[in-house]
mmCIF file of C-alpha atoms and ligand atoms in Angstrom:
data_model
loop_
_atom_site.group_PDB
_atom_site.id
_atom_site.type_symbol
_atom_site.label_atom_id
_atom_site.label_comp_id
_atom_site.label_asym_id
_atom_site.label_seq_id
_atom_site.Cartn_x
_atom_site.Cartn_y
_atom_site.Cartn_z
ATOM 1 C CA MET A 1 362.687 240.232 192.373
ATOM 2 C CA LEU A 2 365.327 242.941 192.055
ATOM 3 C CA SER A 3 368.150 240.526 192.726
ATOM 4 C CA TYR A 4 366.658 238.128 190.141
ATOM 5 C CA LEU A 5 366.616 240.942 187.554
ATOM 6 C CA ASN A 6 370.143 242.012 188.479
ATOM 7 C CA LYS A 7 371.318 238.448 187.993
ATOM 8 C CA LYS A 8 369.624 238.316 184.575
ATOM 9 C CA ILE A 9 371.176 241.614 183.486
ATOM 10 C CA ILE A 10 374.621 240.606 184.685
ATOM 11 C CA SER A 11 374.404 237.215 183.022
ATOM 12 C CA PHE A 12 373.290 238.857 179.764
ATOM 13 C CA MET A 13 376.536 240.852 179.846
ATOM 14 C CA ASP A 14 378.492 237.588 179.865
ATOM 15 C CA TRP A 15 377.493 236.797 176.294
ATOM 16 C CA PHE A 16 379.290 237.706 173.097
ATOM 17 C CA VAL A 17 376.705 238.839 170.562
ATOM 18 C CA GLU A 18 377.400 238.790 166.820
ATOM 19 C CA ARG A 19 374.855 241.089 165.264
ATOM 20 C CA HIS A 20 373.536 240.995 161.720
ATOM 21 C CA ASP A 21 370.884 243.151 160.102
ATOM 22 C CA ASP A 22 367.915 241.255 161.517
ATOM 23 C CA THR A 23 369.386 238.428 163.554
ATOM 24 C CA ALA A 24 372.119 237.760 166.093
ATOM 25 C CA PHE A 25 374.151 234.836 167.371
ATOM 26 C CA MET A 26 375.174 234.646 171.036
ATOM 27 C CA VAL A 27 377.895 232.664 172.760
ATOM 28 C CA ARG A 28 378.358 232.634 176.521
ATOM 29 C CA VAL A 29 381.726 233.984 177.519
ATOM 30 C CA ASN A 30 383.796 232.785 180.470
ATOM 31 C CA LYS A 31 386.568 235.336 180.043
ATOM 32 C CA LYS A 32 388.045 237.759 177.527
ATOM 33 C CA LEU A 33 391.575 236.531 176.847
ATOM 34 C CA TYR A 34 392.723 239.258 174.472
ATOM 35 C CA GLU A 35 391.586 242.447 172.813
ATOM 36 C CA GLY A 36 393.754 244.444 170.450
ATOM 37 C CA GLY A 37 394.551 244.928 166.812
ATOM 38 C CA THR A 38 395.796 247.833 164.795
ATOM 39 C CA PHE A 39 394.697 246.494 161.458
ATOM 40 C CA GLN A 40 391.371 245.040 162.519
ATOM 41 C CA LYS A 41 389.819 244.515 165.957
ATOM 42 C CA ILE A 42 390.963 241.177 167.343
ATOM 43 C CA GLU A 43 389.146 239.588 170.281
ATOM 44 C CA ILE A 44 389.802 236.190 171.806
ATOM 45 C CA TYR A 45 387.419 234.686 174.353
ATOM 46 C CA SER A 46 387.291 231.617 176.487
ATOM 47 C CA THR A 47 383.787 230.135 176.028
ATOM 48 C CA PRO A 48 382.012 226.832 176.713
ATOM 49 C CA LEU A 49 382.807 226.032 173.045
ATOM 50 C CA GLY A 50 386.524 226.520 173.698
ATOM 51 C CA LYS A 51 388.586 229.520 172.687
ATOM 52 C CA MET A 52 386.875 231.764 170.154
ATOM 53 C CA LEU A 53 388.451 234.181 167.650
ATOM 54 C CA VAL A 54 386.479 237.286 166.687
ATOM 55 C CA LEU A 55 387.655 239.742 164.020
ATOM 56 C CA ASP A 56 385.870 243.056 163.657
ATOM 57 C CA GLY A 57 382.918 241.694 165.628
ATOM 58 C CA LYS A 58 382.535 238.536 163.511
ATOM 59 C CA ILE A 59 383.181 235.084 164.937
ATOM 60 C CA GLN A 60 385.879 233.292 162.926
ATOM 61 C CA PHE A 61 385.589 229.983 164.763
ATOM 62 C CA THR A 62 385.430 228.298 168.136
ATOM 63 C CA GLU A 63 387.764 225.488 169.082
ATOM 64 C CA LYS A 64 384.828 223.105 169.150
ATOM 65 C CA ASP A 65 383.579 223.655 165.597
ATOM 66 C CA GLU A 66 386.580 224.963 163.633
ATOM 67 C CA MET A 67 387.345 221.526 162.181
ATOM 68 C CA MET A 68 384.010 221.547 160.344
ATOM 69 C CA TYR A 69 385.051 224.635 158.421
ATOM 70 C CA HIS A 70 388.768 223.950 157.985
ATOM 71 C CA GLU A 71 388.372 220.320 156.964
ATOM 72 C CA MET A 72 385.744 221.053 154.328
ATOM 73 C CA LEU A 73 387.741 224.020 153.011
ATOM 74 C CA VAL A 74 390.967 222.041 152.714
ATOM 75 C CA HIS A 75 390.247 218.331 152.173
ATOM 76 C CA VAL A 76 387.847 218.769 149.270
ATOM 77 C CA PRO A 77 390.492 220.406 147.009
ATOM 78 C CA MET A 78 393.427 218.411 148.435
ATOM 79 C CA MET A 79 391.653 215.092 147.828
ATOM 80 C CA MET A 80 390.828 216.122 144.282
ATOM 81 C CA HIS A 81 394.438 216.902 143.398
ATOM 82 C CA PRO A 82 396.534 213.892 142.285
ATOM 83 C CA SER A 83 399.651 215.197 144.017
ATOM 84 C CA PRO A 84 399.190 218.366 146.114
ATOM 85 C CA GLU A 85 402.812 219.340 146.719
ATOM 86 C CA LYS A 86 402.722 223.118 146.651
ATOM 87 C CA VAL A 87 399.913 224.898 148.466
ATOM 88 C CA LEU A 88 399.050 228.578 148.755
ATOM 89 C CA ILE A 89 396.733 229.820 151.518
ATOM 90 C CA ILE A 90 395.441 233.380 151.326
ATOM 91 C CA GLY A 91 394.434 234.605 154.798
ATOM 92 C CA GLY A 92 394.157 231.707 157.242
ATOM 93 C CA GLY A 93 396.408 233.324 159.862
ATOM 94 C CA ASP A 94 394.979 231.076 162.577
ATOM 95 C CA GLY A 95 396.800 228.105 161.008
ATOM 96 C CA GLY A 96 393.761 225.784 160.872
ATOM 97 C CA ALA A 97 393.872 225.435 157.083
ATOM 98 C CA ALA A 98 397.658 224.879 157.103
ATOM 99 C CA ARG A 99 397.263 222.219 159.811
ATOM 100 C CA GLU A 100 394.841 220.295 157.570
ATOM 101 C CA ALA A 101 396.912 220.754 154.397
ATOM 102 C CA LEU A 102 400.022 219.394 156.163
ATOM 103 C CA LYS A 103 398.231 216.046 156.527
ATOM 104 C CA TYR A 104 398.970 215.511 152.809
ATOM 105 C CA GLU A 105 402.683 216.056 153.419
ATOM 106 C CA PRO A 106 403.144 218.736 150.789
ATOM 107 C CA SER A 107 406.643 220.016 150.088
ATOM 108 C CA SER A 108 405.611 223.609 150.853
ATOM 109 C CA ILE A 109 402.748 225.748 152.097
ATOM 110 C CA THR A 110 402.790 229.513 151.614
ATOM 111 C CA ILE A 111 400.441 231.492 153.852
ATOM 112 C CA VAL A 112 399.837 235.085 152.788
ATOM 113 C CA GLU A 113 398.209 236.800 155.754
ATOM 114 C CA ILE A 114 397.633 240.545 155.859
ATOM 115 C CA ASP A 115 397.586 240.824 159.671
ATOM 116 C CA ARG A 116 400.691 239.659 161.570
ATOM 117 C CA GLU A 117 398.922 240.081 164.910
ATOM 118 C CA VAL A 118 396.331 237.413 164.030
ATOM 119 C CA VAL A 119 399.139 234.899 163.493
ATOM 120 C CA GLU A 120 400.998 235.927 166.648
ATOM 121 C CA LYS A 121 397.948 235.852 168.908
ATOM 122 C CA CYS A 122 396.643 232.588 167.438
ATOM 123 C CA LYS A 123 400.051 230.989 168.001
ATOM 124 C CA GLU A 124 400.272 232.335 171.523
ATOM 125 C CA ILE A 125 396.695 231.946 172.773
ATOM 126 C CA ILE A 126 394.464 229.800 170.557
ATOM 127 C CA LYS A 127 396.922 227.257 169.181
ATOM 128 C CA ILE A 128 394.562 225.469 166.801
ATOM 129 C CA ASP A 129 397.399 225.269 164.277
ATOM 130 C CA GLY A 130 398.842 222.238 166.061
ATOM 131 C CA GLY A 131 402.354 223.503 165.301
ATOM 132 C CA ALA A 132 401.654 224.223 161.616
ATOM 133 C CA LEU A 133 402.577 227.898 161.948
ATOM 134 C CA ASN A 134 406.069 226.867 163.081
ATOM 135 C CA ASP A 135 406.472 223.988 160.624
ATOM 136 C CA LYS A 136 409.564 224.299 158.447
ATOM 137 C CA ARG A 137 407.545 223.581 155.295
ATOM 138 C CA VAL A 138 405.299 226.565 156.043
ATOM 139 C CA ARG A 139 406.365 230.017 154.872
ATOM 140 C CA ILE A 140 404.327 232.969 156.159
ATOM 141 C CA LEU A 141 404.289 236.234 154.236
ATOM 142 C CA TYR A 142 402.686 239.263 155.842
ATOM 143 C CA GLU A 143 401.116 241.093 152.962
ATOM 144 C CA ASP A 144 397.914 241.590 151.033
ATOM 145 C CA GLY A 145 396.943 238.283 149.422
ATOM 146 C CA ILE A 146 395.212 240.064 146.557
ATOM 147 C CA LYS A 147 398.412 241.907 145.642
ATOM 148 C CA PHE A 148 400.453 238.721 146.115
ATOM 149 C CA VAL A 149 398.258 236.833 143.656
ATOM 150 C CA ARG A 150 398.255 239.739 141.181
ATOM 151 C CA GLU A 151 402.059 239.803 141.084
ATOM 152 C CA CYS A 152 402.659 236.070 141.542
ATOM 153 C CA GLU A 153 404.868 234.217 139.069
ATOM 154 C CA GLU A 154 404.924 230.895 140.920
ATOM 155 C CA HIS A 155 402.612 227.960 140.286
ATOM 156 C CA PHE A 156 400.740 226.163 143.056
ATOM 157 C CA ASP A 157 398.941 222.829 142.964
ATOM 158 C CA VAL A 158 396.188 224.093 145.240
ATOM 159 C CA VAL A 159 395.199 227.649 146.176
ATOM 160 C CA ILE A 160 392.984 227.976 149.261
ATOM 161 C CA VAL A 161 391.335 231.325 149.979
ATOM 162 C CA ASP A 162 390.545 231.500 153.695
ATOM 163 C CA GLY A 163 389.581 235.139 154.050
ATOM 164 C CA THR A 164 387.344 237.096 156.370
ATOM 165 C CA ASP A 165 383.894 238.543 155.792
ATOM 166 C CA PRO A 166 383.955 241.116 153.005
ATOM 167 C CA ASN A 167 385.488 244.352 154.258
ATOM 168 C CA ILE A 168 387.588 247.257 153.052
ATOM 169 C CA PHE A 169 390.736 245.188 152.507
ATOM 170 C CA SER A 170 389.151 241.939 151.387
ATOM 171 C CA SER A 171 386.298 242.838 149.051
ATOM 172 C CA HIS A 172 388.517 242.413 145.955
ATOM 173 C CA ILE A 173 389.151 238.853 147.029
ATOM 174 C CA ALA A 174 385.867 238.070 145.283
ATOM 175 C CA SER A 175 386.565 240.020 142.081
ATOM 176 C CA ARG A 176 386.767 238.569 138.569
ATOM 177 C CA GLN A 177 390.397 239.771 138.258
ATOM 178 C CA PHE A 178 391.371 237.948 141.436
ATOM 179 C CA TYR A 179 389.744 234.686 140.292
ATOM 180 C CA GLU A 180 391.319 235.010 136.848
ATOM 181 C CA LYS A 181 394.829 235.275 138.257
ATOM 182 C CA ALA A 182 394.336 232.801 141.138
ATOM 183 C CA SER A 183 393.101 230.180 138.686
ATOM 184 C CA LYS A 184 396.037 230.827 136.339
ATOM 185 C CA ILE A 185 398.604 230.171 139.055
ATOM 186 C CA SER A 186 396.959 226.968 140.328
ATOM 187 C CA ASP A 187 395.572 223.598 139.276
ATOM 188 C CA ILE A 188 392.727 223.794 141.792
ATOM 189 C CA MET A 189 391.413 226.853 143.598
ATOM 190 C CA VAL A 190 388.939 226.908 146.460
ATOM 191 C CA THR A 191 387.448 229.785 148.408
ATOM 192 C CA GLN A 192 385.008 230.067 151.265
ATOM 193 C CA SER A 193 381.984 231.907 149.866
ATOM 194 C CA GLN A 194 380.082 233.003 152.982
ATOM 195 C CA SER A 195 376.447 232.403 153.852
ATOM 196 C CA PRO A 196 374.235 232.085 150.765
ATOM 197 C CA PHE A 197 371.219 232.622 153.020
ATOM 198 C CA PHE A 198 372.263 235.690 155.040
ATOM 199 C CA GLN A 199 374.735 237.224 152.589
ATOM 200 C CA PRO A 200 372.969 236.540 149.258
ATOM 201 C CA ASP A 201 374.401 239.604 147.516
ATOM 202 C CA TYR A 202 377.961 238.689 148.317
ATOM 203 C CA PHE A 203 377.317 235.066 147.377
ATOM 204 C CA LYS A 204 375.764 236.099 144.060
ATOM 205 C CA ALA A 205 378.693 238.414 143.345
ATOM 206 C CA ILE A 206 381.100 235.500 143.873
ATOM 207 C CA ALA A 207 378.957 233.343 141.583
ATOM 208 C CA LYS A 208 378.881 236.003 138.866
ATOM 209 C CA ASN A 209 382.573 236.868 139.066
ATOM 210 C CA SER A 210 383.650 233.221 138.993
ATOM 211 C CA SER A 211 381.209 231.924 136.366
ATOM 212 C CA PHE A 212 383.908 231.697 133.651
ATOM 213 C CA LEU A 213 386.176 229.405 135.709
ATOM 214 C CA LYS A 214 386.836 225.837 134.616
ATOM 215 C CA ASN A 215 384.644 223.247 136.391
ATOM 216 C CA ARG A 216 383.367 225.944 138.733
ATOM 217 C CA ARG A 217 381.104 224.405 141.387
ATOM 218 C CA PHE A 218 379.756 225.360 144.805
ATOM 219 C CA TYR A 219 379.522 223.073 147.791
ATOM 220 C CA ILE A 220 378.056 223.544 151.245
ATOM 221 C CA SER A 221 378.637 222.417 154.765
ATOM 222 C CA TYR A 222 377.645 223.398 158.264
ATOM 223 C CA MET A 223 379.560 225.498 160.704
ATOM 224 C CA PRO A 224 377.542 226.088 163.881
ATOM 225 C CA SER A 225 379.162 229.399 164.879
ATOM 226 C CA TYR A 226 378.617 231.083 161.494
ATOM 227 C CA PRO A 227 375.370 232.931 160.628
ATOM 228 C CA SER A 228 372.633 230.279 160.223
ATOM 229 C CA GLY A 229 375.214 227.474 160.357
ATOM 230 C CA LEU A 230 375.038 226.912 156.603
ATOM 231 C CA TRP A 231 378.287 227.820 154.849
ATOM 232 C CA SER A 232 379.351 227.711 151.216
ATOM 233 C CA PHE A 233 382.563 227.136 149.260
ATOM 234 C CA MET A 234 383.461 227.581 145.611
ATOM 235 C CA ILE A 235 385.941 225.309 143.837
ATOM 236 C CA SER A 236 387.312 225.328 140.309
ATOM 237 C CA GLY A 237 390.093 223.846 138.220
ATOM 238 C CA ASP A 238 391.468 220.581 136.963
ATOM 239 C CA TYR A 239 389.621 217.941 138.861
ATOM 240 C CA GLU A 240 387.281 215.236 137.724
ATOM 241 C CA LEU A 241 386.794 212.513 140.283
ATOM 242 C CA ASN A 242 383.853 210.174 140.585
ATOM 243 C CA GLU A 243 382.616 208.568 143.786
ATOM 244 C CA GLU A 244 384.718 205.443 143.375
ATOM 245 C CA GLN A 245 387.911 207.431 142.729
ATOM 246 C CA ILE A 246 387.380 209.680 145.764
ATOM 247 C CA LYS A 247 386.826 206.673 148.015
ATOM 248 C CA LYS A 248 389.896 204.918 146.615
ATOM 249 C CA ARG A 249 392.087 207.996 147.089
ATOM 250 C CA TRP A 250 390.812 208.429 150.641
ATOM 251 C CA GLU A 251 391.877 204.882 151.495
ATOM 252 C CA GLU A 252 395.250 205.240 149.798
ATOM 253 C CA ARG A 253 396.101 208.537 151.478
ATOM 254 C CA ASN A 254 395.060 207.431 154.940
ATOM 255 C CA VAL A 255 394.425 210.971 156.208
ATOM 256 C CA GLU A 256 392.936 211.397 159.688
ATOM 257 C CA THR A 257 390.006 213.762 160.095
ATOM 258 C CA LEU A 258 387.227 214.547 162.558
ATOM 259 C CA HIS A 259 384.596 215.785 160.115
ATOM 260 C CA TYR A 260 385.538 215.242 156.464
ATOM 261 C CA ASN A 261 385.126 211.876 154.766
ATOM 262 C CA PRO A 262 384.211 210.837 151.205
ATOM 263 C CA ASP A 263 380.495 210.735 152.055
ATOM 264 C CA MET A 264 380.639 214.318 153.352
ATOM 265 C CA HIS A 265 382.628 215.295 150.269
ATOM 266 C CA LEU A 266 380.081 213.881 147.844
ATOM 267 C CA ALA A 267 377.040 215.092 149.791
ATOM 268 C CA SER A 268 378.396 218.632 150.062
ATOM 269 C CA PHE A 269 377.925 219.161 146.313
ATOM 270 C CA ALA A 270 374.165 218.554 146.578
ATOM 271 C CA LEU A 271 372.657 222.050 146.569
ATOM 272 C CA PRO A 272 369.126 222.998 147.589
ATOM 273 C CA GLU A 273 366.809 224.357 144.926
ATOM 274 C CA TRP A 274 366.860 227.954 146.263
ATOM 275 C CA MET A 275 370.644 228.034 145.965
ATOM 276 C CA LYS A 276 370.563 226.638 142.429
ATOM 277 C CA LYS A 277 368.166 229.429 141.536
ATOM 278 C CA MET A 278 370.612 231.999 142.938
ATOM 279 C CA LEU A 279 373.288 230.582 140.681
HETATM 280 N N1 SAM B 301 387.398 230.973 158.951
HETATM 281 C C1 SAM B 301 387.226 232.314 158.804
HETATM 282 C C2 SAM B 301 385.879 232.809 158.360
HETATM 283 O O1 SAM B 301 385.476 232.582 157.227
HETATM 284 O O2 SAM B 301 385.185 233.401 159.175
HETATM 285 C C3 SAM B 301 388.391 232.953 158.187
HETATM 286 C C4 SAM B 301 389.454 232.974 159.240
HETATM 287 S S1 SAM B 301 390.968 233.630 158.920
HETATM 288 C C5 SAM B 301 391.384 234.140 160.517
HETATM 289 C C6 SAM B 301 390.757 235.006 157.892
HETATM 290 C C7 SAM B 301 392.048 235.797 157.755
HETATM 291 O O3 SAM B 301 392.075 236.401 156.479
HETATM 292 C C8 SAM B 301 392.225 236.906 158.782
HETATM 293 O O4 SAM B 301 393.277 236.598 159.637
HETATM 294 C C9 SAM B 301 392.492 238.153 157.930
HETATM 295 O O5 SAM B 301 393.480 238.985 158.500
HETATM 296 C C10 SAM B 301 392.921 237.543 156.607
HETATM 297 N N2 SAM B 301 392.723 238.389 155.436
HETATM 298 C C11 SAM B 301 391.636 239.146 155.121
HETATM 299 N N3 SAM B 301 391.836 239.796 153.958
HETATM 300 C C12 SAM B 301 393.078 239.452 153.532
HETATM 301 C C13 SAM B 301 393.872 239.812 152.408
HETATM 302 N N4 SAM B 301 393.426 240.680 151.498
HETATM 303 N N5 SAM B 301 395.107 239.252 152.287
HETATM 304 C C14 SAM B 301 395.577 238.383 153.211
HETATM 305 N N6 SAM B 301 394.875 238.020 154.308
HETATM 306 C C15 SAM B 301 393.648 238.539 154.468
#
């Protein structure tokens, strides 16, 4: 009996637990591969879902499911742009978003990542970027993306905001001022907008602060390792594509994906009634 209990206790310690106010998500851990971080706590684990990045206690992705998030974040705006040549990614230091954007063969991608260590450790240990972080078309700037956008005088075809959960250095990433400027310097802007179910206040703040944006719409997808699995995105800008046009563009561009396709694209804009009410 005692040895059975011991075994249970020990095996419980082999799980990474992401805690929320009233719920938690657990992933079994084979090994901790890295722990560090001066700017934010960075943990990297080997798990049955592949390598897993955790920042300040929050799972950013596992190797097994990251494509669900990165493909929906990137392909929706990139498909809607007639010629996405110049791309700006705010955050996204793991390189997953850049990897997807490179499939459109843009002339340049600028990544503005506040934490150099995330980029270095993702390049060294996780490697989901598939070489994107070393690609000659990709420029990486280590600075605050909010400040970069505020002072930016360049124009980008697509701006992709791939930030972390709201925290001390990223809460302004959902402010009206940030959206105003980010939309001015781009044709299309997209941002991940967290869990509408578990983070309703943050989601509503994004909705309120972005309500003035042109063609502002929300779309949803699933991401198993995020709270509840349901994740949301907000897009705005110069895009107007119907079903036929999206399908035609998809065929013409011949982009390879694991998750995104025109059916997923179109379906992702169908919102449940409770979310519509929040908006
Ligand atoms: N897929 C993730 C999610 O939603 O859970 C986001 C992953 S990505 C690793 C988020 C990155 O945004 C982090 O590396 C973090 O350092 C960066 N970040 C957060 N706030 C930022 C800011 N103000 N400027 C630039 N990068 C920022």
